[in-house]
Coordinates of C-alpha atoms and ligand atoms in Angstrom, one line a residue:
X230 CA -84.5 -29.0 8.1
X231 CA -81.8 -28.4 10.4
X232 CA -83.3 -30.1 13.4
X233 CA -83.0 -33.6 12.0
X234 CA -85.6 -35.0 15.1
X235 CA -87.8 -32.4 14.8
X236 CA -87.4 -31.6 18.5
X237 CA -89.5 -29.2 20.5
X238 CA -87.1 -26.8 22.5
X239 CA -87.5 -24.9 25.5
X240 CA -86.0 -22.0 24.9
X241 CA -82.8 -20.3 26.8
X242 CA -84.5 -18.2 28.4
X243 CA -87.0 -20.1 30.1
X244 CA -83.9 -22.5 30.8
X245 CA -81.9 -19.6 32.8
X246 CA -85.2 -18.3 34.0
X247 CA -85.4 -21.8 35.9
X248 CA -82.1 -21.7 36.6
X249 CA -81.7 -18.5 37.8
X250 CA -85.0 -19.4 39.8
X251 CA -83.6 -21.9 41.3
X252 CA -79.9 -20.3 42.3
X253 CA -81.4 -17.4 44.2
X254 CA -82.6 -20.3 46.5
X255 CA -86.1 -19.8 45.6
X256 CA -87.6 -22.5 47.9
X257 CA -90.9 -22.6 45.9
X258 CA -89.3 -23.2 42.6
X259 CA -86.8 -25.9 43.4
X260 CA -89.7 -28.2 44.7
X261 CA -91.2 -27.4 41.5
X262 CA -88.5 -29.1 39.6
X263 CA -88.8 -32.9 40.2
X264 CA -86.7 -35.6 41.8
X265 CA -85.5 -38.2 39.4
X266 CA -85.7 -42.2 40.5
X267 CA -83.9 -44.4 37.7
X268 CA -84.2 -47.8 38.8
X269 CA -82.6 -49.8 36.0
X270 CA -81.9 -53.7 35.4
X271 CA -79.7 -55.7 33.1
X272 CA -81.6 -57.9 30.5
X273 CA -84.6 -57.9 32.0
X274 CA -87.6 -59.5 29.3
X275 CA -90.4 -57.5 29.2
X276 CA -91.7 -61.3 29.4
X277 CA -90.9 -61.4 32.9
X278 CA -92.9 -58.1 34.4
X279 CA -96.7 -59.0 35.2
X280 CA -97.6 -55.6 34.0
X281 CA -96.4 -56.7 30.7
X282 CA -97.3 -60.5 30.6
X283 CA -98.2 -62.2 33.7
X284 CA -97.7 -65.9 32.8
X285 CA -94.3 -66.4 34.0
X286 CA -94.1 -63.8 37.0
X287 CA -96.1 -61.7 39.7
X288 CA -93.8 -58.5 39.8
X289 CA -96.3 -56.6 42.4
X290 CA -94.1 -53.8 42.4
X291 CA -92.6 -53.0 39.1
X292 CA -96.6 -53.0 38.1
X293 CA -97.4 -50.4 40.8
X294 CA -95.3 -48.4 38.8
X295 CA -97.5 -49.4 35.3
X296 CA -100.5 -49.1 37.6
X297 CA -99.7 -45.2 38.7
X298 CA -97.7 -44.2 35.7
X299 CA -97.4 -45.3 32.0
X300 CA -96.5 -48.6 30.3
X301 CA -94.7 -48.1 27.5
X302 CA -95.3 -50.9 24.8
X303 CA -92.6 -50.3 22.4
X304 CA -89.7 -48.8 23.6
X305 CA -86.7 -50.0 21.5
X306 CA -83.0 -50.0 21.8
X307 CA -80.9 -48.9 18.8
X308 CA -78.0 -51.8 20.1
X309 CA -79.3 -54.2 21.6
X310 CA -76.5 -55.1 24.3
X311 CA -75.6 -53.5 27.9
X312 CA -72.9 -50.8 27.9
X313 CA -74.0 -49.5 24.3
X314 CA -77.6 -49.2 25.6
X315 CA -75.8 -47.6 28.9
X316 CA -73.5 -45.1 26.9
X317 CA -76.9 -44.3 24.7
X318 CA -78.6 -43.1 28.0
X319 CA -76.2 -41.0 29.2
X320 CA -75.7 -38.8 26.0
X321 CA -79.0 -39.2 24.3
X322 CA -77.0 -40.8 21.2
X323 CA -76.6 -43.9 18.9
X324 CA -73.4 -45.8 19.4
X325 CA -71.7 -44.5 16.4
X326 CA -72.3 -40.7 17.7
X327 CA -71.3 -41.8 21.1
X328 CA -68.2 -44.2 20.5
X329 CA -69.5 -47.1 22.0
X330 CA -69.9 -49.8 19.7
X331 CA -69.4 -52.9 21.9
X332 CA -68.9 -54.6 25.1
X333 CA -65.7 -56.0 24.1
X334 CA -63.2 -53.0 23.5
X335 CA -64.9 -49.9 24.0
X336 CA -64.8 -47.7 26.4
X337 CA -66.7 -44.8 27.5
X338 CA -65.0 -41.4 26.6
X339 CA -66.4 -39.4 30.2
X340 CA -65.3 -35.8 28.9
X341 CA -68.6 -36.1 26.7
X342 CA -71.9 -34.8 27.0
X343 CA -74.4 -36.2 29.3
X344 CA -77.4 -35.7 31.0
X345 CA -76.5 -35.9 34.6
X346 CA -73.5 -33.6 33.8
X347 CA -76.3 -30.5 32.7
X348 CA -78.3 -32.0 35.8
X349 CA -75.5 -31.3 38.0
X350 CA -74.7 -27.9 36.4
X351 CA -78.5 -27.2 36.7
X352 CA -78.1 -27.8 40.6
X353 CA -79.5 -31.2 40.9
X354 CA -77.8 -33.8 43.4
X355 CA -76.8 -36.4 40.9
X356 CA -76.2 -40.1 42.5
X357 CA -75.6 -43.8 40.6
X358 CA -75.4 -47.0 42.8
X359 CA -75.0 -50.3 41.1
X360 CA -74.0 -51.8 37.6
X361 CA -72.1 -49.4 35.9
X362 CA -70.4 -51.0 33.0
X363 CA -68.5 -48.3 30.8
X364 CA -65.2 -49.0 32.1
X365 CA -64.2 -46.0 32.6
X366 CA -65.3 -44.9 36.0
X367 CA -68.2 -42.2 35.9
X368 CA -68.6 -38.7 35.6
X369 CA -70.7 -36.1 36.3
X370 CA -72.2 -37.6 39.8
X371 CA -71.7 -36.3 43.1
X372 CA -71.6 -39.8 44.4
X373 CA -71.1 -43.1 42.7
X374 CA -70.6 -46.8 43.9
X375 CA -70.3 -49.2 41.1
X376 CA -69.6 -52.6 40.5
X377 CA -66.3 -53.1 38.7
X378 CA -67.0 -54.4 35.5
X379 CA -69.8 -57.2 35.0
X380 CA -70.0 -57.3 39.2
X381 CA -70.9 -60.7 41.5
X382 CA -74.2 -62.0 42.4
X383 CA -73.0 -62.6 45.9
X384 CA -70.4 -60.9 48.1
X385 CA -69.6 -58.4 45.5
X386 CA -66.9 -55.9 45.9
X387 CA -68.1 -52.5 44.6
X388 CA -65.9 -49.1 44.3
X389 CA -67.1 -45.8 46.1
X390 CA -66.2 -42.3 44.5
X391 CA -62.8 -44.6 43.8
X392 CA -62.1 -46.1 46.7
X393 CA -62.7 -50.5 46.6
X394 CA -65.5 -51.2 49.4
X395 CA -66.7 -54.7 50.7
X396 CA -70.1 -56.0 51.0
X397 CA -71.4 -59.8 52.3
X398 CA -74.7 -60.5 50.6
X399 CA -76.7 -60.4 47.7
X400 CA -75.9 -58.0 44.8
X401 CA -79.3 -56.9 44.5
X402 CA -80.0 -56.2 48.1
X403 CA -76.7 -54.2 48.6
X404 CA -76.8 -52.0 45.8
X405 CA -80.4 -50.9 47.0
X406 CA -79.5 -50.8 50.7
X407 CA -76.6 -47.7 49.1
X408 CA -79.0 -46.2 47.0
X409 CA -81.5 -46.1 50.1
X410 CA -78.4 -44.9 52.4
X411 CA -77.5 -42.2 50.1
X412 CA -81.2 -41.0 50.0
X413 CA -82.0 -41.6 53.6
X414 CA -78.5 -40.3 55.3
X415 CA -75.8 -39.0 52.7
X416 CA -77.8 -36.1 49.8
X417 CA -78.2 -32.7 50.5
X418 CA -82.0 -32.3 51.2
X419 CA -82.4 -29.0 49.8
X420 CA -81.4 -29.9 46.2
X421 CA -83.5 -32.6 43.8
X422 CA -81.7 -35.4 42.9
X423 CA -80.9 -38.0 40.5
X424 CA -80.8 -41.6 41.7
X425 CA -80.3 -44.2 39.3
X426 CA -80.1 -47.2 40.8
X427 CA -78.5 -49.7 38.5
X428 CA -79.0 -53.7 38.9
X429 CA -76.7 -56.5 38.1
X430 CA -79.8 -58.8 38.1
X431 CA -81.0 -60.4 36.2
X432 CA -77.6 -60.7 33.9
X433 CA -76.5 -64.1 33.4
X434 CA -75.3 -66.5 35.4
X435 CA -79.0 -65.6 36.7
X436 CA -78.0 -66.4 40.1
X437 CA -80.8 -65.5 42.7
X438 CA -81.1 -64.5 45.9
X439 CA -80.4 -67.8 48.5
X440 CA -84.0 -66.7 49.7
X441 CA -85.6 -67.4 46.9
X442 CA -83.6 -70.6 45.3
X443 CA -87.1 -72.5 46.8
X444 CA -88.9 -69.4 45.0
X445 CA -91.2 -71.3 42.3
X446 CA -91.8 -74.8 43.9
X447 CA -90.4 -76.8 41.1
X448 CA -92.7 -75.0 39.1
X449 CA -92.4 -76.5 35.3
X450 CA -92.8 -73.3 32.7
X451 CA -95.2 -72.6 29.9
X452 CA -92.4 -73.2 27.1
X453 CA -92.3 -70.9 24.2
X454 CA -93.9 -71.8 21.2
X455 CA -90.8 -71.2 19.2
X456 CA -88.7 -73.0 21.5
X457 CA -87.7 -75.5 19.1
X458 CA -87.2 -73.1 16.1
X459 CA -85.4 -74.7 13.3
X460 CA -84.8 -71.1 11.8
X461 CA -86.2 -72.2 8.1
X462 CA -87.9 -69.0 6.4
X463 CA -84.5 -67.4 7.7
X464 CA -81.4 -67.0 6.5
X465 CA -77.4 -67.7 7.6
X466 CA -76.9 -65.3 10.5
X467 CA -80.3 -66.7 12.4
X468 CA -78.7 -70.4 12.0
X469 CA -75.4 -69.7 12.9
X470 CA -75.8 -67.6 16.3
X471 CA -74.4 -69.1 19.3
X472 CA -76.6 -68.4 21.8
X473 CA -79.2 -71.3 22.0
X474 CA -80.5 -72.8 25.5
X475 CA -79.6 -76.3 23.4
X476 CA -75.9 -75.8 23.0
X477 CA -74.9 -72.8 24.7
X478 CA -75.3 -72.9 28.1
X479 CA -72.4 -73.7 30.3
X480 CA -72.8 -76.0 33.8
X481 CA -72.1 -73.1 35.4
X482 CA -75.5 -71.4 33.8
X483 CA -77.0 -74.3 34.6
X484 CA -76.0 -74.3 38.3
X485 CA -74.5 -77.6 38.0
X486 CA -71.6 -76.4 38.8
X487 CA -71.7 -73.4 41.7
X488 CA -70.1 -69.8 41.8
X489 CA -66.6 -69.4 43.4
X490 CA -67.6 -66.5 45.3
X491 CA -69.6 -67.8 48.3
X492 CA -69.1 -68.2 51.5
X493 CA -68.8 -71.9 53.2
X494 CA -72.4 -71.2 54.8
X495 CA -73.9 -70.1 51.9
X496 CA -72.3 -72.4 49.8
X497 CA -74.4 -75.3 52.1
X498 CA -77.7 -72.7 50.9
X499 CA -77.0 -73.3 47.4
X500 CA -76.0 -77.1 47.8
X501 CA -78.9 -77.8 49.8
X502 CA -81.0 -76.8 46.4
X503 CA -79.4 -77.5 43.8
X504 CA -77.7 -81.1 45.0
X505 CA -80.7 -83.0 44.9
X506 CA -82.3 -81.8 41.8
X507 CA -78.9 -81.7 39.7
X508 CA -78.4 -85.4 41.4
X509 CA -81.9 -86.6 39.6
X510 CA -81.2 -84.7 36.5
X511 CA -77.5 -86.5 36.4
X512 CA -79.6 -90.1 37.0
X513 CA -82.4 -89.4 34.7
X514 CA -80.1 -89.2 31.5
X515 CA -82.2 -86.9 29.4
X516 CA -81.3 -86.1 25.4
X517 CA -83.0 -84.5 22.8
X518 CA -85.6 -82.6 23.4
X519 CA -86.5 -83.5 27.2
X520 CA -82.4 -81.9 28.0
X521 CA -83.4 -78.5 26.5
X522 CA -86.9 -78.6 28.0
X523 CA -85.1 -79.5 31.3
X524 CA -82.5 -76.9 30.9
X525 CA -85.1 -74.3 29.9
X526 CA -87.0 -74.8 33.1
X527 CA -84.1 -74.7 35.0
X528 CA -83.1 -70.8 33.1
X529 CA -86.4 -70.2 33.9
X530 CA -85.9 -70.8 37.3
X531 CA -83.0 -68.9 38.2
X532 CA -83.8 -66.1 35.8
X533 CA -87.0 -65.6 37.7
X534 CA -85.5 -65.9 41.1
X535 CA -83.3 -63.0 40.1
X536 CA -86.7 -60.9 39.4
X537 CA -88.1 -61.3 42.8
X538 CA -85.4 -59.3 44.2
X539 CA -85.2 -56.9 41.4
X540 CA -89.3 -56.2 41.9
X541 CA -88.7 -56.7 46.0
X542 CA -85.8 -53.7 45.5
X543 CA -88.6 -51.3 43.6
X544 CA -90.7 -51.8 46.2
X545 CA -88.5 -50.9 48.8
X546 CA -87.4 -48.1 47.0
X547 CA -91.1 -46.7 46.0
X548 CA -92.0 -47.9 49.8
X549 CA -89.2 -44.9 50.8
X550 CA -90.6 -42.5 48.7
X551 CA -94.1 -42.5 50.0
X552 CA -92.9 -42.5 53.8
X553 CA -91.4 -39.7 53.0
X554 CA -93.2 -37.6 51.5
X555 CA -91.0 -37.6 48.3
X556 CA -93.1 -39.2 45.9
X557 CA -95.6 -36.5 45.3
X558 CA -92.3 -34.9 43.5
X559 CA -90.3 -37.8 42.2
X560 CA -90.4 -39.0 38.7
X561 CA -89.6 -42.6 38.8
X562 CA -88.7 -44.7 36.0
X563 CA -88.1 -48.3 35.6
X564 CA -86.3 -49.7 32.5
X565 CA -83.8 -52.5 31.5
X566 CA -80.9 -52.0 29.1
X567 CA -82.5 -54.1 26.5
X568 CA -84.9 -56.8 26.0
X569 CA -84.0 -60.4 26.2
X570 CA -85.2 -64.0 25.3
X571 CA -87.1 -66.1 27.8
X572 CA -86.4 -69.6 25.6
X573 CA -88.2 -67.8 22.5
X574 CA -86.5 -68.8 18.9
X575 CA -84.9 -71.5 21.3
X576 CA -82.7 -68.6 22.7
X577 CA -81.3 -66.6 25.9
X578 CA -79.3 -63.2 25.3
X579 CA -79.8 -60.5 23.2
X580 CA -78.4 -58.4 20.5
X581 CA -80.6 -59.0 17.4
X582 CA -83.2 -56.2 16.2
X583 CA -86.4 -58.8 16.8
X584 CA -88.3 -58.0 19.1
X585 CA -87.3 -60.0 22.6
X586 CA -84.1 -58.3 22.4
X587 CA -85.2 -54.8 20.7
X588 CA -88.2 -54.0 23.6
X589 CA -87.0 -52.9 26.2
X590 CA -89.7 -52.5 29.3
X591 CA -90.0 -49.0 29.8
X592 CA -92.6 -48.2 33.0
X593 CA -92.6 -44.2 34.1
X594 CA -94.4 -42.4 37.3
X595 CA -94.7 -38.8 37.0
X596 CA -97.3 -37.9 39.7
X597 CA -99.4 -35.0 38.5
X598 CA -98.0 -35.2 35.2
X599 CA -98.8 -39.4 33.8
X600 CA -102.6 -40.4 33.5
X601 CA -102.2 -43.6 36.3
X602 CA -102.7 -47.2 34.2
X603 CA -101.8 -45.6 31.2
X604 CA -100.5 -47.6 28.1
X605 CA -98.2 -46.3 25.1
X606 CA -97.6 -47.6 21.8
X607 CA -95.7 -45.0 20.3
X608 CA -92.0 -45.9 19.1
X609 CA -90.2 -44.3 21.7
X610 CA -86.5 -45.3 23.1
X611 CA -84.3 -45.2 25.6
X612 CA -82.6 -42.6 22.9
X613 CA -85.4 -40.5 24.8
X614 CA -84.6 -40.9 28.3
X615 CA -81.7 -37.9 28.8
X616 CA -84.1 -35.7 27.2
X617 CA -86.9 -36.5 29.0
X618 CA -85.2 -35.7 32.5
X619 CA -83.3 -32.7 31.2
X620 CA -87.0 -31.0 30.3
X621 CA -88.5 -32.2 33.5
X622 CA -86.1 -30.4 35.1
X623 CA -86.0 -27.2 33.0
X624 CA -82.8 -27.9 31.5
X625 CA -82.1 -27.0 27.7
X626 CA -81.8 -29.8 25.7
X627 CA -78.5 -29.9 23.7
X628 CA -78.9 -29.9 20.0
X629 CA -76.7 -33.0 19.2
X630 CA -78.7 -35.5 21.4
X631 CA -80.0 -37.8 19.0
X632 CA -83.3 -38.5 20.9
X633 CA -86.4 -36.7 21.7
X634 CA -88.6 -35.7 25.2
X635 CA -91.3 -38.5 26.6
X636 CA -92.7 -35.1 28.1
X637 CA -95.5 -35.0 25.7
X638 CA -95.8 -38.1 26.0
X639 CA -96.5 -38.6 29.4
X640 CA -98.7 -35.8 29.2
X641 CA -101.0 -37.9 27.3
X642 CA -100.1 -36.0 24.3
X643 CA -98.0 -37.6 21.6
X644 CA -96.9 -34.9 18.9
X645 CA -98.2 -35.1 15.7
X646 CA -94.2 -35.2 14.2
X647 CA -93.4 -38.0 16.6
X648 CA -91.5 -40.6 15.1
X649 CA -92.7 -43.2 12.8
X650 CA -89.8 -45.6 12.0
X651 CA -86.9 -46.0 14.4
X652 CA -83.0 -46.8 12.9
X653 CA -81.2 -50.0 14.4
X654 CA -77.6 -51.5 14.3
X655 CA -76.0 -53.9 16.3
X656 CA -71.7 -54.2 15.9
X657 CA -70.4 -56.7 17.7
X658 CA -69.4 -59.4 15.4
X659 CA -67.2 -61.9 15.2
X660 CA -67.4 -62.1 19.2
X661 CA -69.5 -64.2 22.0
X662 CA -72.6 -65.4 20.6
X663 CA -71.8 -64.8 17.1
X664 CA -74.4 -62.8 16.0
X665 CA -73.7 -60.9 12.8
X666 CA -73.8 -57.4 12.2
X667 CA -76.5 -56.2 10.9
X668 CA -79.2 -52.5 11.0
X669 CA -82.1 -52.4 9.7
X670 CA -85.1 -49.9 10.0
X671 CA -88.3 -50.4 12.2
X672 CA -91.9 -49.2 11.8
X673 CA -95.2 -49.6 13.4
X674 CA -95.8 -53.1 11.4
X675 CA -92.9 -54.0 9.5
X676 CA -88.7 -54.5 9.9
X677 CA -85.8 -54.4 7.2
X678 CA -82.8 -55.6 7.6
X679 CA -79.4 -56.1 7.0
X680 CA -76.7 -58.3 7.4
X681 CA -74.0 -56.7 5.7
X682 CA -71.0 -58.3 6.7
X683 CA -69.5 -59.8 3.4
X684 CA -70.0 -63.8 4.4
X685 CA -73.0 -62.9 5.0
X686 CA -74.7 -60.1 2.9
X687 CA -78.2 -60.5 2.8
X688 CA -81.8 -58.5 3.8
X689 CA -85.1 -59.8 5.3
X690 CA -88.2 -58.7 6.0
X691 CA -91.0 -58.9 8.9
X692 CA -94.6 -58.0 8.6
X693 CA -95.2 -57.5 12.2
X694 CA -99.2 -57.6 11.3
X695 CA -99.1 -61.1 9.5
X696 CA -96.1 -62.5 11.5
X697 CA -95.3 -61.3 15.1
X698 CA -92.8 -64.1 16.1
X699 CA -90.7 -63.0 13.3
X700 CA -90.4 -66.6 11.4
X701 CA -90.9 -66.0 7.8
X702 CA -89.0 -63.0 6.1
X703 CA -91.0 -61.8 3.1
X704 CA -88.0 -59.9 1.9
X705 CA -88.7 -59.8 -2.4
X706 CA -92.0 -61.1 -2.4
X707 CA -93.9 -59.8 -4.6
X708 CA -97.1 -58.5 -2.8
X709 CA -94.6 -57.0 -0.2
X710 CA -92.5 -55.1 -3.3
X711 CA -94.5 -51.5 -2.7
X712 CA -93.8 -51.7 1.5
X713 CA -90.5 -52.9 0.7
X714 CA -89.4 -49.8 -1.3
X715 CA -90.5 -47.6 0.9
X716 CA -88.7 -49.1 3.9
X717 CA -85.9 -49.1 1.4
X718 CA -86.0 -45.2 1.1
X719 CA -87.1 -44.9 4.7
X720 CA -84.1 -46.8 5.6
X721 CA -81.2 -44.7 3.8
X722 CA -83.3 -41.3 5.0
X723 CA -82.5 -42.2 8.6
X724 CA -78.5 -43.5 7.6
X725 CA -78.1 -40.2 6.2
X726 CA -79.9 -37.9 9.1
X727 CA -78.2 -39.8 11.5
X728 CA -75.1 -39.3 10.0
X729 CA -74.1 -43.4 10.0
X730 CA -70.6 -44.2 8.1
X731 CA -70.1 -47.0 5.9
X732 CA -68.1 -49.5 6.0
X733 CA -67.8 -49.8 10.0
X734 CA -65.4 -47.2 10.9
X735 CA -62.2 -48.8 12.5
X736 CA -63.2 -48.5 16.1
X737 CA -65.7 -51.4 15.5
X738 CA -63.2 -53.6 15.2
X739 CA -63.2 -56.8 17.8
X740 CA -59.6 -57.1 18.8
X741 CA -59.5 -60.4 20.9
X742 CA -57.2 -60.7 23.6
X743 CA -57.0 -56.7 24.0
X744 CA -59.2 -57.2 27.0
X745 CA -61.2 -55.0 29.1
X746 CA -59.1 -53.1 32.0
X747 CA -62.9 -52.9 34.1
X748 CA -63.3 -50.4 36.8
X749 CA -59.8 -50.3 38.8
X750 CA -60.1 -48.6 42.3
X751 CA -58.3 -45.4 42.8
X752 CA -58.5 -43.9 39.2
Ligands
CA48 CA1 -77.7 -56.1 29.3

């Protein structure tokens, strides 16, 4: 078949038709084509919005979103780290079709293909505010203000359309204060538009809001039951990762030691928390298992401050809409660039194909359009979401994204073709956190995967149904041999469609010390 995905089209004539609609200033038929709101986080766990699980968090507003829209239940990265997930999103394509494998050396070629360039084209006001992360600075929006690189939590410089701006406060704050000063005072009002509105939070250092360092009343955490995993009925990648909450986290994760970027009053803020209970933790001595369940708590902590603002910011941003009138015609979305573990496996960060890290939440508003309180267990992926907004908007999808349209979806109406297994691979190995390459194939109830690098060469595999934590790979057991094989064929069907290389073309390559020139003002 020559459409590998199967993908509905609209076809080019109901595109120009909509186009043409829309250039002869038809009034009617631009307010027929919908606003898009994108609010978007960095490593925000599913585990840490009510509407997915409420034991660690009350996110009132993210779940007004879930509680007038859809909650997606499985929507899956196919990299689990930040700019690949980004650089996916904007072209609709898996890091090998797109060129960006890692966060360590690549960079995001911006003459490419992406959806807010056809939204643009197609007459929509295209805006991004916030993380962007793709060092090369953006293209195809009218107006952008990013933070250069990774950004700061507090007083964090940010460049506008080029030119280095200033800002005192809190990341999360400022970036929606633009994003509701572009919408309020600075887009044309007679064109839809395209906001995505891009967090730092909750990234690590998970450094909240001042506000809200009081925010959980020394609150001691449910702890994960895996939280002291000891990674038996796994193999040599699982043991050898370097991103445990028991030897991996820095005193500057655990606040022990404070961020350089504060002011001398809000420096006095962060002392005035922090010194007493850091002063008690230095007295009480703890080892073993009490210092990870102390430092867990004290992740859990920050990381959850950081999510009040992040939920506080949707609900400013929804709050807008509705005042205004705008909501009856936006389609908002809330997402995260991948999952990310809360403690689970005894871990924080990302990157594997399991599910903390592979989930991402996924929670979409389309008024007149979603079925409000309205749950989804389809695989779907952030693969999707350029296609989705290109077909809410009329737009012709291009042939070479890799993804597919939540339309039906969100419709209440999941095609009959829709996908059934869902192709994963993860590159950025040997580098921070030393996980090992691996891909692997997902389905409804099981995972396969590889970790092909030649020290470590080996397959596993989950039965979802049995095991949901992921402990025991059943990889070569013998009741397991029929599902096995056809994960096998399933496996090299989707390598081949997708067109993946092997080995690792050369651009994967981790070249230490070559560094990351970040977002520079003025180019
Ligand atoms: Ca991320």
């Amino acid at each position: 078949m020559n459409n590998p995905m199967n993908r509905p089209r609209i076809s080019i004539c109901a595109a120009l038709h909509l186009l043409c609609a829309s250039f002869h200033s038809n009034h009617a038929a631009e307010t027929q084509r919908p606003n898009i709101l994108f609010i978007f986080s960095d490593d925000h766990a599913y585990q840490a919005i009510s509407a997915y699980d409420s034991r660690l968090i009350q996110t009132p507003n993210l779940d007004r979103i879930a509680r007038e829209g859809v909650r997606f239940n499985r929507c899956l990265v196919p990299n689990s780290i930040c700019g690949p997930s980004r650089a996916t999103i904007l072209t609709g394509k898996y890091s090998h079709a797109n060129g960006f494998y890692n966060n360590t050396n690549s960079r995001f070629d911006g003459a490419q293909t992406t959806f807010p360039k056809l939204l643009q084209k197609a007459g929509y006001q295209t805006a991004i505010v916030g993380k962007w992360h793709l060092v090369s600075n953006p293209t195809g929006f009218d107006y952008w203000e990013i933070l250069p690189g990774q950004g700061q939590y507090y007083n964090p410089p940010m460049i506008r359309n080029g030119e280095r701006v200033k800002h005192e406060g809190y990341v999360t704050d400022i970036i929606t204060d633009q994003a509701l000063d572009w919408l309020k005072n600075k887009r044309d009002p007679s064109k839809p538009f395209l906001m995505m509105a891009q967090h730092k939070a909750p990234h690590r250092e998970w450094e909240p809001n001042l506000k809200y360092l009081n925010h959980d009343g020394d609150r001691k955490y449910p702890e994960p039951e895996t939280l002291f995993d000891d990674y038996s009925g796994r193999g040599k990648a699982e043991r050898e990762q370097d991103m445990t909450i028991a030897r991996t986290m820095t005193p500057r994760d655990l606040k022990l030691t404070a961020p350089a970027a504060l002011t001398p009053e809000q420096r006095k803020a962060w002392d005035a928390y922090y010194e007493p209970r850091n002063e008690e933790f230095r007295k009480a001595n703890l080892q073993g298992k009490d210092l990870i369940r102390w430092k867990y708590n004290r992740y859990l902590h920050d990381y959850l401050g950081c999510i009040r603002s992040v939920d506080e910011s949707v609900g400013r941003l929804l709050d807008y809409l509705k005042e205004t009138g705008l909501d009856k015609n936006t389609l908002v979305v809330y997402s995260s660039d991948q999952g990310f573990y809360l403690g689970e496996h005894g871990w924080f960060d990302k990157r594997w194909i399991f599910e903390e890290s592979l989930r991402t939440p996924l929670l979409v508003r389309w008024p007149g359009v979603t079925k409000p309180g309205s749950v989804n267990q389809d695989l779907v992926s952030n693969l999707d979401f350029g296609e989705t907004f290109l077909e809410a908007a009329g737009v012709e999808i291009p042939s070479e994204m890799q993804g597919r349209s939540l339309a039906p979806i969100l419709k209440g109406r999941t095609p009959a073709d829709w996908r059934k297994s869902f192709y994963y691979h993860y590159y950025e190995h040997p580098a921070v956190h030393s996980v090992a390459r691996h891909y692997g194939v997902i389905t409804e109830r099981y995972k396969l995967l590889h970790f092909y690098e030649p020290e470590f060469d080996y397959w596993e595999l989950f039965d979802l149904k049995s095991d949901p934590r992921e402990l025991k790979s059943v990889y070569g057991a013998p009741e397991y041999a029929a599902a096995q094989k056809e994960l096998e064929k399933e496996l090299a069907r989707l390598r081949a469609q997708l067109k993946v290389s092997a080995p690792d073309p050369p651009e994967t390559a981790i070249r230490p010390g070559r560094g990351r020139a970040g977002n520079k003002p003025g180019r």
